[in-house]
Amino acid sequence: MGTALVYHEDMTATRLLWDDPECEIERPERLTAALDRLRQRGLEQRCLRLSAREASKEELGLVHSPEYVSLVRKTQVLGEEELQALSRQFDAIYFHPSTFHCARLAAGAGLQLVDAVLTGTVQNGLALVRPPGHHSQRAAANGFCVFNNVAIAAAHAKQKHGLHRILIVDWDVHHGQGIQYLFEDDPSVLYFSWHRYEHGRFWPFLRESDADAVGRGQGLGFTVNLPWNQFDPELVLVSAGFDSVIGDPEGQMQATPECFAHLTQLLQVLAGGRVCAMLEGGYHLESLAESVCMTVQTLLGDPAPPLSGPMVPCQSALESIQSARAAQAPYWKSLQLQDATPVPTSPSTHSPEGRPPPLLPGGPMCKAAAPAPAPAPSSFLDQPCLCPAPSVRTTVALTAPDTTLVLPPDVIQQEGSALREETEAWARPHKSLAREEALTALGKLLYLLDGMLDGQVNSGIAATPASAAAATLDVAIQRGLSHGAQRLLCVALGQLDRPPDLAHDGRTLWLNIGGKEAAALSMFHVSTPLPVMTGGFLSCILGLVLPLAYGFQPDLVLVALGPGHGLQGPHAALLSAMLRGLAGGRVLALLEEDSTPQLAGILARVLHGEAPPSLGPSSMASPEDVQALMYLRGQLEPQWKMLQVGAFTPQK
Ligand code: X5A
Ligand code: ZN
């Protein structure tokens, strides 16, 4: 449905007129650098360009006092000395004669973006604005921020569009205390911020930036930090600051631009994909431009580039997450798991397959899968970052092209098949692949898979007769591994057993959802029952599947909906949408031939980058669901450190 980019070049006018080392980083080039890079990448051209308008007095009045608005209005006619004197009354602020105009455009840009999304003109978008907004308060400018753009947008979405649940995610490196103050007693606006804190020693140096600030009055539990699905927002606003990225002089942190693609993609599963991002901080021009591109390209539906770096959460991060969970637990059922008794780690984790996991000397867990055989020469998978985007984003390879499928215009229904001889050779070891229908399906799957491995196609869906599902999946894995995939993640739903002759070399992570009981047969062979409740399904994805998947860093993902998978369309869609964060979105979904065209359609659209349907407010996980999760976590945490992120108990 499209992505809006809201901008006005007048917003480059405001600038620092005197010497102030703290404020000089907030400069006009921030916008031009970001915009130039979006153009260079052809991303701006793919967006609906909207020219920002000024917010009205009434709109500013949604969150600011009339006195403050007129104070800012008066700065238009002040001389430099007076501007400087007024600026000194606030923390980290400069005024310029154009500040009022720019700040009204910045707030107006956010309003236009929200209107465009909520009227259905676009699916999502980014407002490229300055001055930023999230530190600004009812009657105070603060931290380069004059009007609180995101807060005004949220108030407007409530007032003009009648929304009742708005999620604000603030990924700027600084705490947006302005937004927190404005909504701390309002349960209809959930404000989530992550920020550098340093126990109060990082700007803005506030006690109330800590995890135990949880809102007040009616708003208890609606401030700060929590997993996002239970709230089921109708709209997601992002205070999109990029000052935590590598090179930023303010944040001095190490996030890669790719992180923002993943954050964006994770948020896109909420609110039917209605995500409005508005620029806040970000002061390293190169990193800012790159990060803005990552955000916009993800909003446009492009798959996120793989994350690099060790997939091991650091102790201090775990402590922060744990204290936020603890502080929020009284207010969120999804965080209350006291009833379930964790099962202690048994020493038999690896015994069934009789081998310890391969570990690189001195390397973090995620490297465990690295001692793979030499990759196929010249495979695109060797250097995923250097290769051009696949020409086809998503391909549907059903046995008989289905005319009732509702697909985006650029999703291709594949005609081609692998050569008959080759298909037969792959099928030979499998009895269940002898039938003509199974062979036809396999031919199509192999053709699709080759397209993905060669880098022409990014993702796809294929179908197979139910009786041939296991064998087809087996062939797909072998083909993937022998044709350049170095690490292959296989998420098998329903009754699908790990292929018996699959090598135990750490190149395949087999994850079965729908097994009889929770079992970690090795660190690369995990089985869990299909959760009973939606809440359990979410915990399973967020607490097990994604931590394992991100820890493994596959370069190819197979999702197979096998016999008796029992998954509803929206659940299957959510799982696929989240797995798209792996392997640069190289995900192949394997369905049973008699799946409904609706299921095929929904999966194709999600793999193509559309938002999955909302699941509604999620139920709690059942005690069995929790038990299974806790058990597996206990078994696997020593090897898969990413699991610690979802742990409910304090870390040792
Ligand atoms: C929007 C933003 C930061 C102010 C830092 C002052 N403000 N040292 O990133
Ligand atoms: Zn910031």
XYZ file of C-alpha atoms and ligand atoms in Angstrom:
662
model
C 0.000 0.000 0.000
C 3.009 2.287 -0.012
C 5.337 4.287 2.157
C 5.144 8.053 2.702
C 8.170 10.292 3.062
C 7.238 13.643 4.579
C 9.697 16.483 4.245
C 10.057 20.200 3.607
C 13.334 21.840 2.778
C 12.475 24.848 4.940
C 13.323 22.612 7.884
C 16.993 23.020 6.973
C 16.773 26.718 7.879
C 17.152 26.601 11.647
C 20.752 26.520 12.801
C 23.023 27.510 15.631
C 24.141 31.154 15.327
C 26.666 31.259 18.141
C 29.296 29.049 19.650
C 27.893 26.127 21.642
C 29.719 22.812 21.502
C 26.762 20.930 22.953
C 24.276 22.109 20.350
C 26.364 22.392 17.211
C 25.717 18.782 16.194
C 22.051 19.480 15.511
C 22.601 20.981 12.074
C 20.831 21.316 8.720
C 23.068 18.772 6.985
C 21.397 16.030 9.021
C 18.373 16.323 6.777
C 20.172 16.863 3.500
C 22.560 13.972 4.095
C 19.678 11.614 4.829
C 17.672 12.791 1.845
C 20.606 12.664 -0.564
C 21.325 9.098 0.431
C 17.674 8.086 0.048
C 17.808 9.519 -3.486
C 21.082 7.834 -4.330
C 19.630 4.488 -3.285
C 16.466 5.029 -5.296
C 14.452 4.817 -2.099
C 12.996 8.319 -2.143
C 11.592 7.618 -5.606
C 9.742 4.563 -4.294
C 7.970 6.597 -1.614
C 4.936 8.827 -1.780
C 6.505 12.261 -1.304
C 4.466 14.550 0.902
C 5.379 18.175 1.485
C 5.179 19.043 5.165
C 2.637 21.608 6.329
C 2.782 23.724 9.475
C 0.907 22.471 12.516
C -1.789 24.911 13.644
C -1.963 26.666 16.993
C -4.727 24.257 18.062
C -2.664 21.253 17.063
C 0.359 22.511 19.005
C -2.048 23.141 21.873
C -2.769 19.404 22.035
C 0.343 19.011 24.160
C 1.838 22.485 24.731
C 0.601 25.393 26.823
C -0.591 28.489 24.918
C 1.994 30.586 26.776
C 4.830 28.343 25.615
C 3.599 28.363 22.014
C 3.471 32.158 21.980
C 6.885 32.340 23.579
C 8.307 30.279 20.719
C 6.302 32.318 18.194
C 7.983 35.484 19.470
C 11.469 34.136 18.785
C 10.817 34.912 15.090
C 11.471 38.605 15.694
C 14.257 38.400 18.253
C 17.814 39.455 17.573
C 20.758 37.151 18.091
C 21.510 38.334 21.633
C 17.935 37.879 22.758
C 17.745 34.476 21.094
C 20.854 33.410 22.925
C 19.555 34.695 26.244
C 16.277 32.852 25.826
C 18.034 29.668 24.732
C 20.043 29.703 27.960
C 16.837 29.354 29.931
C 16.532 25.797 28.645
C 18.813 22.757 28.678
C 20.614 22.051 25.379
C 18.537 24.401 23.231
C 19.202 27.019 20.592
C 16.637 29.279 18.927
C 16.944 30.788 15.461
C 14.549 33.232 13.773
C 13.309 30.301 11.677
C 12.869 27.949 14.634
C 9.150 28.563 15.008
C 8.474 27.887 11.320
C 10.672 24.791 11.281
C 9.238 23.371 14.486
C 5.692 23.897 13.175
C 6.656 22.095 9.965
C 8.195 19.243 11.986
C 5.028 18.806 14.027
C 2.879 19.225 10.902
C 4.898 16.564 9.074
C 4.067 14.073 11.803
C 0.379 14.956 11.575
C 0.373 14.505 7.816
C 2.061 11.152 8.162
C -0.461 9.928 10.713
C -3.344 11.190 8.565
C -1.957 9.462 5.482
C -1.590 6.167 7.336
C -4.908 6.297 9.163
C -6.904 7.237 6.058
C -5.323 4.332 4.206
C -3.424 6.435 1.686
C -0.234 4.621 2.671
C 0.697 1.692 4.880
C 3.504 3.457 6.772
C 6.075 6.205 6.467
C 8.868 8.384 7.772
C 8.830 12.095 8.575
C 12.300 13.572 8.058
C 12.196 16.525 10.391
C 14.102 18.964 12.537
C 14.040 20.218 15.160
C 13.423 16.863 16.848
C 10.683 16.499 19.450
C 10.856 13.850 22.144
C 12.547 15.936 24.879
C 10.160 18.848 24.533
C 7.604 19.308 27.306
C 4.301 21.055 27.870
C 5.965 24.390 28.551
C 9.639 23.778 27.861
C 12.080 23.263 25.047
C 14.793 20.736 25.849
C 17.571 18.738 24.188
C 17.331 20.387 20.731
C 13.558 19.769 20.805
C 11.016 22.578 20.514
C 7.610 20.992 19.882
C 6.996 17.361 20.710
C 6.275 16.040 17.226
C 5.523 12.436 18.159
C 3.410 13.377 21.176
C 1.369 15.798 19.070
C 0.872 13.052 16.477
C -0.321 10.645 19.178
C -2.751 13.177 20.682
C -4.048 13.926 17.187
C -4.532 10.226 16.398
C -6.651 9.970 19.534
C -8.608 13.142 19.029
C -9.151 13.260 15.277
C -9.143 9.546 14.482
C -10.671 8.199 17.668
C -7.890 5.721 18.391
C -7.726 4.082 21.807
C -4.379 2.344 21.825
C -1.239 3.925 20.460
C 2.216 2.509 20.939
C 5.173 4.882 20.882
C 8.525 3.190 20.484
C 11.437 5.517 21.157
C 14.686 4.072 19.874
C 16.664 7.298 20.158
C 19.708 6.830 22.394
C 18.286 9.393 24.830
C 15.269 8.976 27.043
C 12.337 10.936 25.627
C 11.336 12.265 29.010
C 9.061 14.802 27.262
C 6.854 12.054 25.865
C 6.929 10.206 29.174
C 5.741 13.265 31.124
C 2.983 13.988 28.620
C 1.447 10.520 28.732
C 2.497 9.027 32.049
C -1.075 8.908 33.369
C -2.673 7.970 30.035
C -3.236 4.223 29.468
C -4.205 4.771 25.844
C -0.653 5.732 24.931
C 1.966 3.155 25.739
C 5.371 4.794 25.768
C 8.300 2.418 25.344
C 11.757 3.893 25.370
C 15.129 2.302 25.385
C 17.982 4.623 26.031
C 21.453 4.983 27.368
C 21.202 5.597 31.101
C 24.464 4.768 32.894
C 22.647 4.741 36.212
C 21.634 8.334 35.724
C 24.961 9.611 34.419
C 23.874 10.005 30.808
C 21.980 13.034 29.526
C 19.239 14.002 30.479
C 20.469 12.645 33.867
C 17.016 11.839 35.219
C 16.027 9.419 37.917
C 12.709 8.889 36.126
C 14.424 7.406 33.082
C 15.006 4.173 35.008
C 13.005 0.986 34.626
C 11.003 1.559 37.778
C 9.251 4.523 36.204
C 6.122 2.720 35.109
C 3.595 5.544 34.769
C 1.126 6.775 37.332
C -2.588 6.802 38.090
C -4.567 5.270 35.247
C -1.351 5.082 33.306
C 0.446 2.667 35.647
C 2.223 0.133 33.468
C 1.993 2.269 30.331
C 5.383 3.892 30.603
C 8.718 2.356 29.598
C 9.673 -1.140 28.771
C 7.759 -4.240 27.840
C 7.101 -6.838 25.163
C 4.754 -5.404 22.689
C 2.012 -7.821 21.625
C -0.393 -7.873 24.510
C -1.263 -4.199 24.120
C -2.331 -4.779 20.494
C -1.914 -1.170 19.356
C -3.905 0.359 16.527
C -1.000 2.548 15.491
C 2.746 2.520 16.100
C 4.619 5.820 16.283
C 8.402 5.676 16.334
C 10.600 8.345 17.861
C 13.278 7.420 15.399
C 16.549 8.780 16.667
C 19.720 7.368 15.163
C 22.203 8.542 17.770
C 22.949 5.039 19.054
C 24.617 4.120 15.759
C 28.338 3.631 15.224
C 30.208 6.919 15.085
C 27.590 9.086 16.734
C 29.308 11.753 18.867
C 26.394 11.943 21.316
C 25.510 8.325 21.870
C 28.990 6.806 21.514
C 27.443 3.407 21.056
C 27.881 0.673 18.491
C 24.582 -0.117 16.780
C 24.955 -0.925 13.097
C 22.564 0.713 10.621
C 21.153 -2.776 9.938
C 19.807 -2.856 13.501
C 17.235 -0.276 12.476
C 16.004 -2.480 9.656
C 15.390 -5.225 12.213
C 13.734 -2.922 14.749
C 11.465 -1.576 12.027
C 10.618 -5.053 10.807
C 9.794 -6.270 14.306
C 7.385 -3.362 14.769
C 5.713 -3.989 11.419
C 3.938 -7.060 12.790
C 1.946 -4.738 15.068
C -1.112 -2.604 14.294
C -1.566 -4.190 10.862
C 1.739 -2.609 9.851
C 0.653 0.994 10.524
C 4.039 2.399 11.518
C 4.841 6.126 11.504
C 8.481 6.964 12.173
C 9.633 10.492 12.899
C 13.239 11.568 13.010
C 14.628 12.545 16.402
C 18.396 12.489 17.041
C 21.291 11.161 14.954
C 24.384 13.318 14.505
C 26.907 11.327 12.509
C 25.909 12.265 8.989
C 27.156 9.106 7.301
C 25.671 6.710 9.856
C 22.484 8.761 10.054
C 21.979 8.608 6.286
C 22.656 4.883 6.215
C 20.290 4.208 9.124
C 17.530 6.308 7.574
C 17.900 4.253 4.393
C 17.656 1.032 6.392
C 14.446 2.257 8.010
C 12.841 3.460 4.788
C 13.790 0.384 2.822
C 12.242 -1.802 5.500
C 9.099 0.314 5.558
C 8.962 -0.254 1.794
C 8.954 -3.991 2.457
C 12.518 -4.894 1.512
C 13.982 -7.663 3.652
C 16.364 -6.641 6.413
C 20.067 -7.282 5.774
C 21.443 -9.872 8.194
C 22.822 -8.607 11.492
C 26.514 -9.054 12.029
C 28.525 -9.372 15.208
C 28.476 -11.820 18.077
C 24.973 -12.880 19.026
C 25.668 -12.847 22.727
C 23.752 -10.474 24.969
C 25.975 -8.661 27.421
C 25.436 -8.992 31.139
C 24.522 -5.396 31.691
C 21.882 -5.524 28.927
C 20.371 -8.618 30.515
C 20.244 -6.877 33.868
C 18.459 -3.892 32.343
C 15.898 -6.085 30.609
C 15.348 -8.034 33.789
C 14.736 -4.957 35.915
C 12.304 -3.558 33.386
C 10.432 -6.876 33.333
C 10.331 -6.954 37.101
C 9.031 -3.393 37.281
C 6.362 -4.050 34.648
C 5.273 -7.491 35.846
C 2.524 -6.182 38.150
C 0.787 -4.609 35.158
C 1.214 -7.151 32.368
C -0.092 -10.705 32.475
C 2.368 -11.763 29.807
C 5.172 -11.029 32.283
C 3.686 -13.017 35.147
C 4.936 -16.553 35.069
C 5.497 -17.357 38.721
C 3.194 -20.374 38.562
C 5.421 -22.298 36.249
C 8.291 -23.982 37.988
C 11.390 -24.008 35.869
C 12.808 -27.436 35.263
C 16.468 -27.693 36.171
C 18.934 -28.314 33.413
C 19.442 -32.007 32.943
C 22.901 -33.263 32.070
C 21.521 -35.279 29.156
C 21.037 -32.408 26.733
C 23.185 -33.844 24.010
C 23.148 -37.519 24.744
C 20.549 -38.700 22.258
C 22.724 -37.747 19.374
C 25.862 -38.522 21.231
C 27.964 -35.565 20.306
C 28.763 -32.226 21.847
C 28.039 -29.155 19.781
C 30.944 -27.958 17.702
C 32.474 -24.911 19.320
C 35.099 -22.659 17.902
C 37.916 -22.070 20.327
C 37.314 -18.851 22.158
C 34.448 -17.827 19.897
C 31.024 -16.870 21.120
C 28.177 -19.311 20.842
C 26.990 -18.094 17.489
C 30.201 -19.211 15.894
C 29.424 -22.751 16.940
C 27.871 -23.373 13.598
C 30.793 -21.942 11.686
C 33.015 -24.996 11.180
C 30.985 -25.872 8.146
C 32.503 -27.397 5.038
C 33.957 -24.958 2.558
C 31.149 -23.022 0.887
C 30.309 -23.579 -2.739
C 32.509 -21.334 -4.869
C 31.077 -18.028 -6.027
C 27.889 -18.494 -4.074
C 26.058 -15.265 -3.336
C 25.814 -16.438 0.213
C 29.506 -15.845 0.763
C 29.076 -12.114 0.901
C 25.415 -11.363 1.267
C 26.048 -7.655 1.741
C 27.837 -7.073 -1.513
C 25.357 -8.670 -3.837
C 22.637 -6.748 -5.626
C 19.071 -7.139 -4.429
C 17.328 -10.099 -6.052
C 15.283 -9.042 -9.041
C 12.278 -10.988 -7.785
C 11.261 -10.475 -4.207
C 8.805 -13.340 -3.894
C 7.822 -16.280 -6.049
C 4.870 -18.614 -5.680
C 5.570 -22.094 -7.001
C 2.359 -24.016 -6.471
C 1.888 -27.185 -8.458
C -0.956 -25.785 -10.489
C -0.861 -21.981 -10.770
C -3.881 -20.804 -8.827
C -6.024 -18.079 -10.321
C -7.925 -17.411 -7.117
C -4.763 -16.324 -5.281
C -4.740 -12.686 -4.240
C -1.160 -11.538 -4.698
C 0.707 -8.254 -4.966
C 1.333 -7.422 -8.649
C 5.051 -8.143 -8.536
C 4.760 -11.566 -6.931
C 5.537 -14.055 -9.666
C 3.690 -17.345 -10.087
C 6.458 -19.645 -11.194
C 6.015 -21.674 -14.363
C 9.429 -23.309 -14.468
C 10.554 -26.631 -13.054
C 13.919 -28.258 -12.535
C 14.989 -30.685 -15.235
C 13.126 -33.961 -15.079
C 16.297 -36.023 -14.811
C 17.682 -33.963 -11.995
C 14.381 -34.064 -10.117
C 14.253 -37.834 -10.447
C 17.793 -38.170 -9.185
C 16.917 -36.204 -6.052
C 13.707 -38.178 -5.600
C 15.236 -41.611 -6.044
C 16.137 -42.358 -2.398
C 12.590 -41.490 -1.269
C 9.680 -43.865 -1.777
C 7.142 -41.157 -1.138
C 8.517 -39.101 -4.016
C 7.866 -41.770 -6.617
C 4.367 -40.576 -7.468
C 3.964 -38.229 -10.407
C 2.326 -35.481 -8.319
C 5.148 -35.543 -5.821
C 7.739 -35.360 -8.604
C 6.017 -32.432 -10.262
C 5.894 -30.583 -6.962
C 9.527 -31.377 -6.259
C 10.579 -30.085 -9.674
C 8.924 -26.784 -8.958
C 10.400 -26.554 -5.497
C 13.921 -27.275 -6.746
C 13.592 -24.633 -9.422
C 12.434 -22.081 -6.849
C 15.167 -23.041 -4.413
C 17.842 -22.678 -7.079
C 16.499 -19.243 -7.911
C 16.854 -18.304 -4.262
C 20.320 -19.791 -3.889
C 21.503 -18.053 -7.050
C 20.204 -14.763 -5.715
C 17.553 -14.111 -8.367
C 14.634 -14.671 -6.029
C 14.449 -13.626 -2.404
C 11.638 -15.710 -0.968
C 8.932 -18.050 -2.087
C 6.325 -20.614 -1.327
C 5.997 -24.098 -2.744
C 3.562 -26.929 -2.187
C 3.781 -30.690 -1.972
C 1.365 -33.572 -1.451
C 1.015 -34.232 2.273
C 2.419 -37.733 1.946
C 5.597 -36.367 0.393
C 6.129 -33.441 2.778
C 8.907 -34.994 4.843
C 10.857 -36.287 1.839
C 10.456 -33.029 -0.067
C 11.746 -31.103 2.909
C 14.664 -33.515 3.184
C 15.578 -32.908 -0.456
C 15.213 -29.147 0.006
C 17.649 -29.230 2.915
C 20.198 -31.353 1.040
C 19.893 -29.199 -2.037
C 20.278 -26.026 0.016
C 23.348 -27.312 1.811
C 25.011 -28.608 -1.322
C 24.280 -25.459 -3.286
C 25.846 -22.799 -1.137
C 23.859 -22.413 2.069
C 26.289 -22.539 4.954
C 23.754 -22.543 7.762
C 20.215 -23.632 7.176
C 17.399 -23.074 9.629
C 14.494 -25.443 9.249
C 11.309 -24.651 11.160
C 9.071 -27.674 10.791
C 5.478 -27.462 11.973
C 3.366 -30.509 12.663
C 4.442 -34.082 12.331
C 7.755 -33.815 10.584
C 10.768 -35.659 11.911
C 14.293 -34.570 11.394
C 15.543 -36.407 8.291
C 17.453 -39.404 9.699
C 20.497 -39.078 7.466
C 20.907 -35.344 7.923
C 24.502 -34.735 8.972
C 25.161 -33.574 12.514
C 27.679 -30.980 11.475
C 26.015 -27.924 12.928
C 25.003 -26.620 9.515
C 21.329 -27.325 10.024
C 19.271 -26.121 12.948
C 16.120 -28.242 13.098
C 13.284 -26.756 15.055
C 10.060 -28.719 15.224
C 6.947 -27.015 16.554
C 4.241 -29.595 17.063
C 6.252 -32.364 18.636
C 4.773 -34.537 21.384
C 6.910 -33.005 24.106
C 9.578 -30.415 24.590
C 12.951 -31.950 23.833
C 16.420 -30.684 23.017
C 18.019 -33.714 21.415
C 21.058 -31.618 20.629
C 21.628 -27.924 20.350
C 20.728 -28.264 16.658
C 17.692 -30.482 17.101
C 14.911 -28.944 19.131
C 11.310 -29.990 19.386
C 8.403 -28.331 21.192
C 4.656 -28.926 21.244
C 2.437 -26.481 19.380
C 1.400 -23.948 22.007
C -2.232 -24.119 23.023
C -2.944 -20.403 23.266
C -2.065 -17.389 21.161
C -0.080 -16.034 24.088
C 1.910 -19.249 24.168
C 2.505 -19.072 20.453
C 3.897 -15.555 20.809
C 6.144 -16.566 23.704
C 7.338 -19.502 21.635
C 8.316 -17.243 18.721
C 9.756 -14.426 20.816
C 11.284 -16.552 23.555
C 12.544 -19.557 21.610
C 12.381 -19.444 17.814
C 13.845 -15.974 17.297
C 16.626 -16.215 19.899
C 17.760 -19.534 18.397
C 17.382 -18.230 14.861
C 19.269 -14.979 15.511
C 21.936 -16.911 17.396
C 22.355 -19.358 14.528
C 22.485 -16.683 11.794
C 21.288 -18.887 8.964
C 21.689 -17.897 5.343
C 18.620 -19.843 4.299
C 15.358 -20.516 6.157
C 12.880 -23.262 5.356
C 9.462 -23.173 7.024
C 7.423 -26.290 6.464
C 3.759 -26.599 7.370
C 3.606 -30.364 7.586
C 0.863 -32.874 8.380
C -1.299 -31.820 11.304
C 0.478 -28.500 11.774
C -2.690 -27.069 13.276
C -1.628 -23.499 12.628
C -4.184 -20.839 11.777
C -3.422 -18.512 8.892
C -2.645 -15.455 11.045
C -0.322 -17.499 13.256
C 1.513 -18.947 10.269
C 1.743 -15.432 8.843
C 3.211 -13.988 12.017
C 5.802 -16.750 12.231
C 6.821 -16.229 8.603
C 6.911 -12.460 9.029
C 9.272 -12.760 11.967
C 11.502 -15.342 10.299
C 11.906 -12.876 7.454
C 14.353 -11.054 9.725
C 16.821 -13.895 9.203
C 18.979 -14.719 6.226
C 18.224 -11.433 4.494
C 14.647 -12.613 4.094
C 15.676 -15.747 2.180
C 12.727 -17.779 3.385
C 11.072 -20.640 1.571
C 7.716 -21.774 2.908
C 6.614 -25.284 2.081
C 2.870 -25.951 2.250
C 0.733 -28.984 1.757
C -0.905 -29.087 -1.627
C -4.410 -29.019 -0.230
C -3.782 -25.906 1.851
C -6.329 -23.235 1.092
C -5.514 -20.510 -1.431
C -6.063 -18.078 1.456
C -3.167 -19.600 3.369
C -0.918 -19.604 0.315
C -1.915 -16.012 -0.411
C -1.353 -14.714 3.088
C 2.073 -16.353 3.332
C 3.129 -15.072 -0.067
C 2.100 -11.550 0.879
C 3.888 -11.672 4.204
C 7.087 -13.046 2.675
C 6.812 -10.244 0.157
C 6.846 -7.750 3.019
C 3.205 -7.038 3.778
C 2.169 -6.831 7.406
C 0.595 -9.963 8.866
C -2.947 -9.571 10.158
C -3.157 -8.551 13.796
C -3.774 -11.423 16.199
C -5.783 -9.232 18.537
C -4.914 -8.783 22.200
C -3.091 -11.933 23.057
C -4.182 -14.391 25.673
C -1.784 -15.591 28.318
C 0.386 -18.580 27.681
C -1.070 -21.705 29.243
C 0.881 -23.368 32.066
C 1.867 -26.191 29.664
C 3.117 -23.658 27.123
C 5.170 -21.914 29.779
C 6.475 -25.202 31.101
C 7.711 -26.294 27.673
C 9.404 -22.979 27.088
C 11.100 -22.892 30.470
C 12.284 -26.467 30.053
C 13.856 -25.813 26.666
C 15.393 -22.612 27.857
C 16.982 -24.481 30.748
C 18.342 -27.080 28.354
C 19.589 -24.785 25.644
C 20.676 -21.592 27.341
C 24.247 -22.744 27.939
C 24.747 -23.082 24.183
C 22.360 -20.477 22.791
C 23.104 -17.346 24.766
C 20.448 -15.335 22.978
C 17.845 -17.266 24.983
C 18.893 -15.317 28.058
C 17.159 -12.259 26.673
C 13.762 -13.836 27.217
C 14.535 -15.361 30.598
C 12.062 -14.582 33.342
C 14.405 -15.292 36.190
C 17.349 -13.087 37.126
C 20.556 -14.023 35.337
C 23.386 -15.549 37.237
C 16.944 14.660 20.091
C 18.255 14.419 20.790
C 19.872 15.100 22.430
C 20.302 16.226 23.297
C 21.662 15.929 23.888
C 22.193 17.034 24.748
N 18.631 15.303 21.741
N 23.489 16.732 25.252
O 18.939 13.464 20.469
Zn 18.876 11.544 21.068
